[in-house]
């Protein structure tokens, strides 16, 4: 199934190949921009179906996605599971549950993301939800692209696991080849 997911990511220009400056400051020759696949509801449903299949055995009360990347993923997973979908967002640099959304003590929650790389927003969201009394069951995502050694203290349910290499600028083979301009994709820190 992951080959089908990769095929859809490529067809929707969500999986890119080139020369990229990552939010970490490192360089890569591949990048995943899941917003590109999520703009097509039928394709979003297809790439998230294998994730939903993994979640069906869990007793989930709510699906929570951190804004921005997790919002549409939360909606689609919630739709497929028939569960309430809400989201957290940053206010004054701090992840919060707002807009009248509620978590009740004991709610069993799955966090959703488009891509899990470092787990920063996932971990922030987990802390917010647990402080409200939720039991966080794990994180569901389209792409798990954590580097080796990056651990998140909860189960990860993904449609695809991607091994994307990142280099320090001085070690980047794409820079050394000098044929492809460096592009800064993504949303963190961009206007």
Short mmCIF file of N, CA and C in Angstrom, two decimals:
data_model
loop_
_atom_site.label_atom_id
_atom_site.label_comp_id
_atom_site.label_asym_id
_atom_site.label_seq_id
_atom_site.Cartn_x
_atom_site.Cartn_y
_atom_site.Cartn_z
N UNK A 1 0.82 -1.20 0.00
CA UNK A 1 0.00 0.00 0.00
C UNK A 1 0.86 1.27 0.00
N UNK A 2 2.04 1.21 0.64
CA UNK A 2 2.86 2.43 0.68
C UNK A 2 3.33 2.85 -0.71
N UNK A 3 3.46 1.89 -1.64
CA UNK A 3 3.82 2.25 -3.02
C UNK A 3 2.69 3.05 -3.67
N UNK A 4 1.44 2.66 -3.39
CA UNK A 4 0.29 3.40 -3.91
C UNK A 4 0.25 4.81 -3.31
N UNK A 5 0.54 4.92 -2.02
CA UNK A 5 0.57 6.23 -1.36
C UNK A 5 1.66 7.09 -1.99
N UNK A 6 2.86 6.54 -2.19
CA UNK A 6 3.95 7.29 -2.81
C UNK A 6 3.57 7.73 -4.23
N UNK A 7 2.91 6.87 -4.97
CA UNK A 7 2.46 7.20 -6.33
C UNK A 7 1.50 8.41 -6.29
N UNK A 8 0.56 8.40 -5.36
CA UNK A 8 -0.39 9.53 -5.23
C UNK A 8 0.35 10.80 -4.81
N UNK A 9 1.29 10.68 -3.87
CA UNK A 9 2.07 11.86 -3.45
C UNK A 9 2.83 12.46 -4.63
N UNK A 10 3.41 11.61 -5.46
CA UNK A 10 4.14 12.11 -6.64
C UNK A 10 3.19 12.73 -7.67
N UNK A 11 2.06 12.07 -7.92
CA UNK A 11 1.09 12.58 -8.91
C UNK A 11 0.50 13.93 -8.52
N UNK A 12 0.41 14.21 -7.23
CA UNK A 12 -0.16 15.47 -6.76
C UNK A 12 0.91 16.51 -6.43
N UNK A 13 2.14 16.22 -6.78
CA UNK A 13 3.30 17.09 -6.49
C UNK A 13 3.53 17.30 -5.00
N UNK A 14 3.11 16.35 -4.18
CA UNK A 14 3.35 16.42 -2.74
C UNK A 14 4.72 15.85 -2.37
N UNK A 15 5.25 14.97 -3.20
CA UNK A 15 6.59 14.42 -3.00
C UNK A 15 7.48 15.06 -4.05
N UNK A 16 8.43 15.86 -3.61
CA UNK A 16 9.26 16.64 -4.52
C UNK A 16 10.71 16.18 -4.49
N UNK A 17 11.35 16.29 -5.62
CA UNK A 17 12.77 16.00 -5.71
C UNK A 17 13.46 17.22 -6.30
N UNK A 18 14.62 17.57 -5.72
CA UNK A 18 15.35 18.77 -6.14
C UNK A 18 16.42 19.11 -5.12
N UNK A 19 16.39 20.36 -4.63
CA UNK A 19 17.40 20.86 -3.68
C UNK A 19 16.68 21.77 -2.70
N UNK A 20 16.54 21.32 -1.46
CA UNK A 20 15.67 22.00 -0.50
C UNK A 20 16.41 22.40 0.78
N UNK A 21 16.09 23.61 1.26
CA UNK A 21 16.56 24.09 2.55
C UNK A 21 15.45 23.79 3.55
N UNK A 22 15.72 22.89 4.49
CA UNK A 22 14.71 22.49 5.47
C UNK A 22 14.65 23.48 6.63
N UNK A 23 13.56 23.44 7.40
CA UNK A 23 13.41 24.36 8.53
C UNK A 23 14.52 24.16 9.57
N UNK A 24 15.15 22.99 9.58
CA UNK A 24 16.26 22.70 10.49
C UNK A 24 17.56 23.39 10.06
N UNK A 25 17.56 23.94 8.83
CA UNK A 25 18.78 24.53 8.29
C UNK A 25 19.57 23.55 7.43
N UNK A 26 19.19 22.28 7.47
CA UNK A 26 19.87 21.25 6.67
C UNK A 26 19.35 21.27 5.23
N UNK A 27 20.07 20.60 4.35
CA UNK A 27 19.69 20.49 2.95
C UNK A 27 19.22 19.06 2.66
N UNK A 28 18.34 18.93 1.67
CA UNK A 28 17.86 17.62 1.25
C UNK A 28 17.59 17.63 -0.25
N UNK A 29 17.56 16.42 -0.83
CA UNK A 29 17.21 16.33 -2.26
C UNK A 29 15.77 15.85 -2.46
N UNK A 30 15.05 15.68 -1.33
CA UNK A 30 13.64 15.29 -1.39
C UNK A 30 12.86 16.09 -0.34
N UNK A 31 11.58 16.30 -0.61
CA UNK A 31 10.74 17.06 0.33
C UNK A 31 9.29 16.59 0.18
N UNK A 32 8.57 16.56 1.30
CA UNK A 32 7.16 16.18 1.27
C UNK A 32 6.33 17.40 1.66
N UNK A 33 5.43 17.82 0.79
CA UNK A 33 4.54 18.95 1.04
C UNK A 33 3.11 18.41 0.93
N UNK A 34 2.61 17.87 2.05
CA UNK A 34 1.32 17.17 2.04
C UNK A 34 0.13 18.08 1.72
N UNK A 35 0.29 19.38 1.88
CA UNK A 35 -0.80 20.29 1.50
C UNK A 35 -1.17 20.08 0.03
N UNK A 36 -0.20 19.67 -0.77
CA UNK A 36 -0.46 19.45 -2.20
C UNK A 36 -1.41 18.27 -2.44
N UNK A 37 -1.30 17.20 -1.65
CA UNK A 37 -2.23 16.08 -1.81
C UNK A 37 -3.56 16.39 -1.14
N UNK A 38 -3.52 17.14 -0.04
CA UNK A 38 -4.75 17.42 0.71
C UNK A 38 -5.69 18.37 -0.02
N UNK A 39 -5.23 19.02 -1.07
CA UNK A 39 -6.12 19.91 -1.85
C UNK A 39 -7.10 19.12 -2.71
N UNK A 40 -6.87 17.80 -2.82
CA UNK A 40 -7.76 16.92 -3.57
C UNK A 40 -8.45 15.98 -2.59
N UNK A 41 -9.71 16.24 -2.22
CA UNK A 41 -10.38 15.41 -1.21
C UNK A 41 -10.39 13.92 -1.52
N UNK A 42 -10.55 13.53 -2.79
CA UNK A 42 -10.56 12.11 -3.12
C UNK A 42 -9.19 11.47 -2.88
N UNK A 43 -8.12 12.19 -3.18
CA UNK A 43 -6.77 11.67 -2.96
C UNK A 43 -6.42 11.65 -1.47
N UNK A 44 -6.89 12.68 -0.74
CA UNK A 44 -6.69 12.70 0.73
C UNK A 44 -7.34 11.48 1.35
N UNK A 45 -8.55 11.16 0.91
CA UNK A 45 -9.25 9.98 1.43
C UNK A 45 -8.46 8.71 1.15
N UNK A 46 -7.89 8.61 -0.05
CA UNK A 46 -7.13 7.42 -0.42
C UNK A 46 -5.84 7.27 0.40
N UNK A 47 -5.08 8.37 0.56
CA UNK A 47 -3.81 8.24 1.28
C UNK A 47 -4.02 8.04 2.77
N UNK A 48 -5.17 8.48 3.29
CA UNK A 48 -5.43 8.30 4.72
C UNK A 48 -6.18 7.01 5.05
N UNK A 49 -6.72 6.33 4.05
CA UNK A 49 -7.44 5.08 4.29
C UNK A 49 -6.58 4.03 5.01
N UNK A 50 -5.30 3.84 4.63
CA UNK A 50 -4.50 2.85 5.35
C UNK A 50 -4.23 3.25 6.81
N UNK A 51 -4.20 4.54 7.08
CA UNK A 51 -4.03 5.01 8.46
C UNK A 51 -5.29 4.69 9.26
N UNK A 52 -6.45 4.99 8.67
CA UNK A 52 -7.72 4.71 9.33
C UNK A 52 -7.85 3.21 9.61
N UNK A 53 -7.41 2.38 8.68
CA UNK A 53 -7.46 0.93 8.90
C UNK A 53 -6.67 0.53 10.15
N UNK A 54 -5.54 1.20 10.38
CA UNK A 54 -4.73 0.92 11.57
C UNK A 54 -5.41 1.40 12.86
N UNK A 55 -6.25 2.43 12.75
CA UNK A 55 -6.88 3.04 13.92
C UNK A 55 -8.19 2.39 14.33
N UNK A 56 -8.81 1.63 13.43
CA UNK A 56 -10.16 1.10 13.68
C UNK A 56 -10.29 0.28 14.94
N UNK A 57 -9.23 -0.41 15.35
CA UNK A 57 -9.29 -1.25 16.56
C UNK A 57 -9.20 -0.43 17.85
N UNK A 58 -8.81 0.85 17.73
CA UNK A 58 -8.68 1.70 18.91
C UNK A 58 -10.03 2.31 19.29
N UNK A 59 -10.23 2.53 20.56
CA UNK A 59 -11.42 3.23 21.03
C UNK A 59 -11.09 4.71 21.11
N UNK A 60 -11.47 5.45 20.08
CA UNK A 60 -11.13 6.86 19.95
C UNK A 60 -12.39 7.70 20.18
N UNK A 61 -12.27 8.74 21.01
CA UNK A 61 -13.37 9.67 21.21
C UNK A 61 -13.26 10.88 20.29
N UNK A 62 -12.03 11.40 20.14
CA UNK A 62 -11.82 12.61 19.33
C UNK A 62 -10.51 12.51 18.56
N UNK A 63 -10.48 13.23 17.45
CA UNK A 63 -9.31 13.34 16.60
C UNK A 63 -8.88 14.80 16.66
N UNK A 64 -7.60 15.04 16.99
CA UNK A 64 -7.12 16.41 17.19
C UNK A 64 -5.88 16.67 16.33
N UNK A 65 -5.96 17.68 15.47
CA UNK A 65 -4.82 18.03 14.64
C UNK A 65 -4.27 19.39 14.98
N UNK A 66 -2.95 19.49 15.18
CA UNK A 66 -2.36 20.81 15.37
C UNK A 66 -2.39 21.60 14.06
N UNK A 67 -2.79 22.88 14.14
CA UNK A 67 -2.79 23.73 12.96
C UNK A 67 -1.34 24.00 12.57
N UNK A 68 -1.08 24.03 11.37
CA UNK A 68 -1.86 23.98 10.15
C UNK A 68 -1.96 22.56 9.61
N UNK A 69 -0.82 21.87 9.57
CA UNK A 69 -0.75 20.60 8.86
C UNK A 69 -1.70 19.52 9.31
N UNK A 70 -2.09 19.53 10.58
CA UNK A 70 -2.93 18.46 11.09
C UNK A 70 -4.43 18.68 10.95
N UNK A 71 -4.84 19.88 10.53
CA UNK A 71 -6.27 20.21 10.52
C UNK A 71 -7.04 19.38 9.49
N UNK A 72 -6.61 19.40 8.25
CA UNK A 72 -7.33 18.65 7.21
C UNK A 72 -7.20 17.15 7.46
N UNK A 73 -6.02 16.72 7.91
CA UNK A 73 -5.82 15.30 8.22
C UNK A 73 -6.79 14.87 9.34
N UNK A 74 -6.94 15.73 10.36
CA UNK A 74 -7.87 15.45 11.45
C UNK A 74 -9.30 15.32 10.92
N UNK A 75 -9.68 16.25 10.06
CA UNK A 75 -11.04 16.22 9.49
C UNK A 75 -11.28 14.92 8.73
N UNK A 76 -10.34 14.57 7.85
CA UNK A 76 -10.55 13.38 7.00
C UNK A 76 -10.53 12.10 7.82
N UNK A 77 -9.63 11.99 8.77
CA UNK A 77 -9.61 10.79 9.62
C UNK A 77 -10.88 10.74 10.46
N UNK A 78 -11.29 11.89 11.01
CA UNK A 78 -12.54 11.95 11.77
C UNK A 78 -13.72 11.54 10.92
N UNK A 79 -13.75 12.00 9.67
CA UNK A 79 -14.84 11.65 8.75
C UNK A 79 -14.89 10.15 8.51
N UNK A 80 -13.72 9.56 8.23
CA UNK A 80 -13.68 8.13 7.94
C UNK A 80 -14.00 7.28 9.16
N UNK A 81 -13.65 7.77 10.35
CA UNK A 81 -13.94 7.01 11.58
C UNK A 81 -15.30 7.34 12.18
N UNK A 82 -15.93 8.42 11.70
CA UNK A 82 -17.19 8.87 12.28
C UNK A 82 -16.98 9.48 13.67
N UNK A 83 -15.86 10.18 13.85
CA UNK A 83 -15.51 10.79 15.14
C UNK A 83 -15.38 12.30 15.01
N UNK A 84 -15.54 12.97 16.15
CA UNK A 84 -15.38 14.43 16.20
C UNK A 84 -13.93 14.81 15.89
N UNK A 85 -13.78 15.85 15.07
CA UNK A 85 -12.46 16.35 14.68
C UNK A 85 -12.32 17.80 15.15
N UNK A 86 -11.27 18.06 15.92
CA UNK A 86 -10.99 19.43 16.39
C UNK A 86 -9.51 19.71 16.16
N UNK A 87 -9.07 20.94 16.48
CA UNK A 87 -7.66 21.25 16.28
C UNK A 87 -7.13 22.19 17.35
N UNK A 88 -5.81 22.11 17.55
CA UNK A 88 -5.10 23.06 18.39
C UNK A 88 -4.43 24.07 17.47
N UNK A 89 -4.06 25.20 18.04
CA UNK A 89 -3.37 26.23 17.26
C UNK A 89 -2.49 27.05 18.19
N UNK A 90 -1.53 27.73 17.60
CA UNK A 90 -0.64 28.58 18.40
C UNK A 90 -1.26 29.96 18.61
N UNK A 91 -1.14 30.41 19.84
CA UNK A 91 -1.48 31.80 20.17
C UNK A 91 -0.34 32.30 21.03
N UNK A 92 0.26 33.41 20.61
CA UNK A 92 1.43 33.96 21.31
C UNK A 92 2.53 32.91 21.46
N UNK A 93 2.70 32.10 20.41
CA UNK A 93 3.75 31.10 20.38
C UNK A 93 3.49 29.83 21.18
N UNK A 94 2.31 29.72 21.76
CA UNK A 94 1.98 28.56 22.60
C UNK A 94 0.81 27.78 22.01
N UNK A 95 0.95 26.45 21.95
CA UNK A 95 -0.11 25.58 21.42
C UNK A 95 -1.28 25.59 22.39
N UNK A 96 -2.50 25.81 21.85
CA UNK A 96 -3.70 25.89 22.70
C UNK A 96 -4.88 25.26 21.99
N UNK A 97 -5.85 24.83 22.80
CA UNK A 97 -7.15 24.40 22.27
C UNK A 97 -8.07 25.60 22.44
N UNK A 98 -8.62 26.11 21.36
CA UNK A 98 -9.42 27.34 21.38
C UNK A 98 -10.74 27.11 20.66
N UNK A 99 -11.40 28.20 20.31
CA UNK A 99 -12.63 28.21 19.50
C UNK A 99 -13.78 27.44 20.12
N UNK A 100 -13.76 27.29 21.45
CA UNK A 100 -14.84 26.57 22.12
C UNK A 100 -14.72 25.06 22.06
N UNK A 101 -13.62 24.54 21.48
CA UNK A 101 -13.40 23.10 21.46
C UNK A 101 -13.15 22.62 22.88
N UNK A 102 -13.60 21.41 23.17
CA UNK A 102 -13.45 20.88 24.53
C UNK A 102 -12.87 19.48 24.53
N UNK A 103 -12.11 19.22 25.56
CA UNK A 103 -11.63 17.87 25.88
C UNK A 103 -12.15 17.57 27.27
N UNK A 104 -12.79 16.43 27.40
CA UNK A 104 -13.27 16.01 28.72
C UNK A 104 -12.25 15.06 29.34
N UNK A 105 -12.17 15.06 30.64
CA UNK A 105 -11.28 14.16 31.35
C UNK A 105 -11.60 12.72 30.92
N UNK A 106 -10.57 11.99 30.52
CA UNK A 106 -10.74 10.61 30.09
C UNK A 106 -10.98 10.43 28.60
N UNK A 107 -11.18 11.55 27.84
CA UNK A 107 -11.34 11.42 26.39
C UNK A 107 -10.13 10.70 25.80
N UNK A 108 -10.39 9.73 24.94
CA UNK A 108 -9.33 9.01 24.25
C UNK A 108 -9.13 9.70 22.89
N UNK A 109 -7.92 10.20 22.69
CA UNK A 109 -7.65 11.09 21.57
C UNK A 109 -6.50 10.56 20.72
N UNK A 110 -6.64 10.74 19.41
CA UNK A 110 -5.54 10.50 18.48
C UNK A 110 -5.14 11.86 17.91
N UNK A 111 -3.86 12.16 17.90
CA UNK A 111 -3.35 13.40 17.30
C UNK A 111 -3.07 13.11 15.83
N UNK A 112 -3.35 14.08 14.97
CA UNK A 112 -3.09 13.89 13.54
C UNK A 112 -2.11 14.94 13.03
N UNK A 113 -1.30 14.53 12.09
CA UNK A 113 -0.33 15.41 11.43
C UNK A 113 -0.31 15.06 9.94
N UNK A 114 0.17 15.99 9.12
CA UNK A 114 0.41 15.62 7.74
C UNK A 114 1.72 14.84 7.66
N UNK A 115 2.79 15.43 8.21
CA UNK A 115 4.11 14.79 8.22
C UNK A 115 4.66 14.87 9.64
N UNK A 116 5.22 13.79 10.12
CA UNK A 116 5.94 13.81 11.40
C UNK A 116 7.43 13.77 11.07
N UNK A 117 8.15 14.83 11.49
CA UNK A 117 9.59 14.92 11.25
C UNK A 117 10.34 14.92 12.57
N UNK A 118 10.13 15.98 13.36
CA UNK A 118 10.78 16.07 14.67
C UNK A 118 9.79 15.76 15.79
N UNK A 119 8.49 15.88 15.49
CA UNK A 119 7.47 15.64 16.50
C UNK A 119 7.18 16.85 17.37
N UNK A 120 7.74 18.01 17.04
CA UNK A 120 7.61 19.20 17.88
C UNK A 120 6.15 19.58 18.14
N UNK A 121 5.35 19.77 17.10
CA UNK A 121 3.95 20.18 17.30
C UNK A 121 3.13 19.04 17.90
N UNK A 122 3.49 17.80 17.57
CA UNK A 122 2.79 16.64 18.16
C UNK A 122 2.99 16.61 19.67
N UNK A 123 4.21 16.78 20.10
CA UNK A 123 4.53 16.74 21.53
C UNK A 123 3.89 17.91 22.26
N UNK A 124 3.91 19.10 21.64
CA UNK A 124 3.24 20.26 22.25
C UNK A 124 1.74 20.00 22.40
N UNK A 125 1.13 19.44 21.37
CA UNK A 125 -0.30 19.14 21.40
C UNK A 125 -0.61 18.09 22.46
N UNK A 126 0.24 17.08 22.55
CA UNK A 126 0.05 16.03 23.55
C UNK A 126 0.03 16.62 24.95
N UNK A 127 0.95 17.53 25.24
CA UNK A 127 1.02 18.16 26.57
C UNK A 127 -0.25 18.94 26.88
N UNK A 128 -0.76 19.68 25.90
CA UNK A 128 -1.99 20.46 26.08
C UNK A 128 -3.16 19.52 26.38
N UNK A 129 -3.29 18.45 25.59
CA UNK A 129 -4.41 17.52 25.75
C UNK A 129 -4.33 16.77 27.08
N UNK A 130 -3.15 16.31 27.44
CA UNK A 130 -3.00 15.59 28.71
C UNK A 130 -3.26 16.50 29.90
N UNK A 131 -2.89 17.77 29.79
CA UNK A 131 -3.18 18.73 30.87
C UNK A 131 -4.68 18.91 31.07
N UNK A 132 -5.45 18.65 30.01
CA UNK A 132 -6.92 18.77 30.08
C UNK A 132 -7.56 17.44 30.49
N UNK A 133 -6.76 16.39 30.68
CA UNK A 133 -7.28 15.11 31.14
C UNK A 133 -7.47 14.07 30.06
N UNK A 134 -7.02 14.36 28.84
CA UNK A 134 -7.17 13.39 27.74
C UNK A 134 -6.15 12.26 27.87
N UNK A 135 -6.51 11.13 27.31
CA UNK A 135 -5.58 10.01 27.15
C UNK A 135 -5.19 10.00 25.67
N UNK A 136 -3.94 10.34 25.39
CA UNK A 136 -3.46 10.39 24.01
C UNK A 136 -3.01 8.99 23.60
N UNK A 137 -3.64 8.46 22.56
CA UNK A 137 -3.40 7.09 22.12
C UNK A 137 -2.26 6.97 21.12
N UNK A 138 -1.90 8.08 20.47
CA UNK A 138 -0.85 8.04 19.47
C UNK A 138 -1.00 9.18 18.49
N UNK A 139 -0.20 9.12 17.44
CA UNK A 139 -0.26 10.12 16.37
C UNK A 139 -0.47 9.40 15.04
N UNK A 140 -1.39 9.95 14.24
CA UNK A 140 -1.68 9.42 12.91
C UNK A 140 -1.22 10.44 11.88
N UNK A 141 -0.57 9.98 10.82
CA UNK A 141 -0.05 10.92 9.82
C UNK A 141 -0.02 10.28 8.44
N UNK A 142 0.11 11.14 7.45
CA UNK A 142 0.31 10.64 6.09
C UNK A 142 1.73 10.07 6.01
N UNK A 143 2.73 10.90 6.34
CA UNK A 143 4.12 10.49 6.19
C UNK A 143 4.89 10.59 7.50
N UNK A 144 5.53 9.50 7.84
CA UNK A 144 6.46 9.46 8.97
C UNK A 144 7.84 9.59 8.36
N UNK A 145 8.45 10.76 8.52
CA UNK A 145 9.78 10.96 7.95
C UNK A 145 10.80 11.30 9.02
N UNK A 146 10.57 10.75 10.22
CA UNK A 146 11.54 10.93 11.30
C UNK A 146 12.88 10.33 10.90
N UNK A 147 13.92 11.06 11.23
CA UNK A 147 15.27 10.55 11.00
C UNK A 147 15.57 9.49 12.05
N UNK A 148 16.56 8.66 11.76
CA UNK A 148 16.97 7.63 12.71
C UNK A 148 17.35 8.31 14.02
N UNK A 149 16.85 7.76 15.12
CA UNK A 149 17.14 8.31 16.43
C UNK A 149 16.11 9.29 16.96
N UNK A 150 15.19 9.77 16.10
CA UNK A 150 14.14 10.66 16.56
C UNK A 150 12.99 9.81 17.08
N UNK A 151 12.79 9.85 18.38
CA UNK A 151 11.76 9.04 19.01
C UNK A 151 10.65 9.92 19.55
N UNK A 152 9.43 9.48 19.42
CA UNK A 152 8.26 10.13 19.98
C UNK A 152 7.63 9.10 20.90
N UNK A 153 7.37 9.50 22.12
CA UNK A 153 6.93 8.54 23.15
C UNK A 153 5.45 8.17 23.00
N UNK A 154 5.08 7.70 21.82
CA UNK A 154 3.72 7.21 21.57
C UNK A 154 3.71 6.48 20.24
N UNK A 155 2.72 5.63 20.01
CA UNK A 155 2.64 4.93 18.72
C UNK A 155 2.41 5.90 17.55
N UNK A 156 2.97 5.56 16.41
CA UNK A 156 2.78 6.34 15.18
C UNK A 156 2.10 5.46 14.15
N UNK A 157 0.99 5.95 13.62
CA UNK A 157 0.22 5.25 12.59
C UNK A 157 0.35 6.08 11.32
N UNK A 158 1.07 5.56 10.33
CA UNK A 158 1.32 6.35 9.11
C UNK A 158 0.92 5.59 7.86
N UNK A 159 0.67 6.36 6.80
CA UNK A 159 0.40 5.76 5.49
C UNK A 159 1.68 5.32 4.82
N UNK A 160 2.79 6.04 5.14
CA UNK A 160 4.08 5.73 4.52
C UNK A 160 5.21 6.18 5.44
N UNK A 161 6.28 5.40 5.46
CA UNK A 161 7.51 5.77 6.16
C UNK A 161 8.50 6.17 5.10
N UNK A 162 9.01 7.41 5.18
CA UNK A 162 9.95 7.91 4.18
C UNK A 162 11.32 8.11 4.81
N UNK A 163 12.32 7.62 4.13
CA UNK A 163 13.71 7.83 4.54
C UNK A 163 14.27 8.95 3.67
N UNK A 164 14.23 10.16 4.19
CA UNK A 164 14.72 11.32 3.44
C UNK A 164 16.00 11.80 4.11
N UNK A 165 17.08 11.80 3.35
CA UNK A 165 18.38 12.19 3.87
C UNK A 165 18.49 13.71 3.93
N UNK A 166 19.08 14.20 5.02
CA UNK A 166 19.35 15.63 5.16
C UNK A 166 20.83 15.81 5.50
N UNK A 167 21.44 16.85 4.93
CA UNK A 167 22.86 17.10 5.14
C UNK A 167 23.07 18.51 5.66
N UNK A 168 24.17 18.72 6.40
CA UNK A 168 24.62 20.07 6.69
C UNK A 168 25.02 20.69 5.35
N UNK A 169 24.88 22.01 5.23
CA UNK A 169 25.15 22.69 3.96
C UNK A 169 26.53 22.33 3.39
N UNK A 170 27.54 22.29 4.25
CA UNK A 170 28.90 22.02 3.76
C UNK A 170 29.09 20.59 3.27
N UNK A 171 28.17 19.67 3.64
CA UNK A 171 28.27 18.28 3.22
C UNK A 171 27.27 17.91 2.11
N UNK A 172 26.48 18.87 1.66
CA UNK A 172 25.39 18.60 0.71
C UNK A 172 25.94 18.25 -0.68
N UNK A 173 25.66 17.04 -1.17
CA UNK A 173 26.14 16.66 -2.50
C UNK A 173 25.45 17.44 -3.63
N UNK A 174 24.24 17.92 -3.38
CA UNK A 174 23.53 18.69 -4.41
C UNK A 174 24.21 20.06 -4.57
N UNK A 175 24.61 20.66 -3.44
CA UNK A 175 25.37 21.92 -3.50
C UNK A 175 26.68 21.72 -4.25
N UNK A 176 27.36 20.62 -3.92
CA UNK A 176 28.67 20.34 -4.53
C UNK A 176 28.54 20.15 -6.03
N UNK A 177 27.43 19.54 -6.48
CA UNK A 177 27.21 19.34 -7.92
C UNK A 177 26.89 20.67 -8.60
N UNK A 178 26.30 21.62 -7.87
CA UNK A 178 26.07 22.97 -8.37
C UNK A 178 25.09 23.11 -9.51
N UNK A 179 24.19 22.15 -9.69
CA UNK A 179 23.30 22.20 -10.85
C UNK A 179 21.87 22.61 -10.52
N UNK A 180 21.47 22.53 -9.24
CA UNK A 180 20.08 22.81 -8.87
C UNK A 180 20.05 23.90 -7.80
N UNK A 181 19.25 24.95 -8.04
CA UNK A 181 19.12 26.02 -7.07
C UNK A 181 18.47 25.52 -5.78
N UNK A 182 18.86 26.12 -4.66
CA UNK A 182 18.31 25.79 -3.35
C UNK A 182 16.96 26.47 -3.18
N UNK A 183 15.93 25.70 -2.75
CA UNK A 183 14.57 26.19 -2.56
C UNK A 183 14.19 25.99 -1.10
N UNK A 184 13.50 26.99 -0.50
CA UNK A 184 13.03 26.85 0.87
C UNK A 184 11.53 26.60 0.84
N UNK A 185 11.11 25.35 0.96
CA UNK A 185 9.68 25.03 0.97
C UNK A 185 9.13 25.09 2.39
N UNK A 186 7.91 24.67 2.58
CA UNK A 186 7.36 24.51 3.92
C UNK A 186 6.71 25.77 4.45
N UNK A 187 6.34 25.71 5.74
CA UNK A 187 5.58 26.80 6.33
C UNK A 187 6.23 27.38 7.57
N UNK A 188 7.03 26.61 8.29
CA UNK A 188 7.58 27.09 9.57
C UNK A 188 8.55 28.22 9.32
N UNK A 189 8.25 29.38 9.89
CA UNK A 189 9.13 30.54 9.76
C UNK A 189 8.92 31.32 8.48
N UNK A 190 8.06 30.86 7.59
CA UNK A 190 7.78 31.60 6.35
C UNK A 190 6.59 32.51 6.56
N UNK A 191 6.53 33.57 5.79
CA UNK A 191 5.41 34.52 5.90
C UNK A 191 4.17 33.95 5.25
#
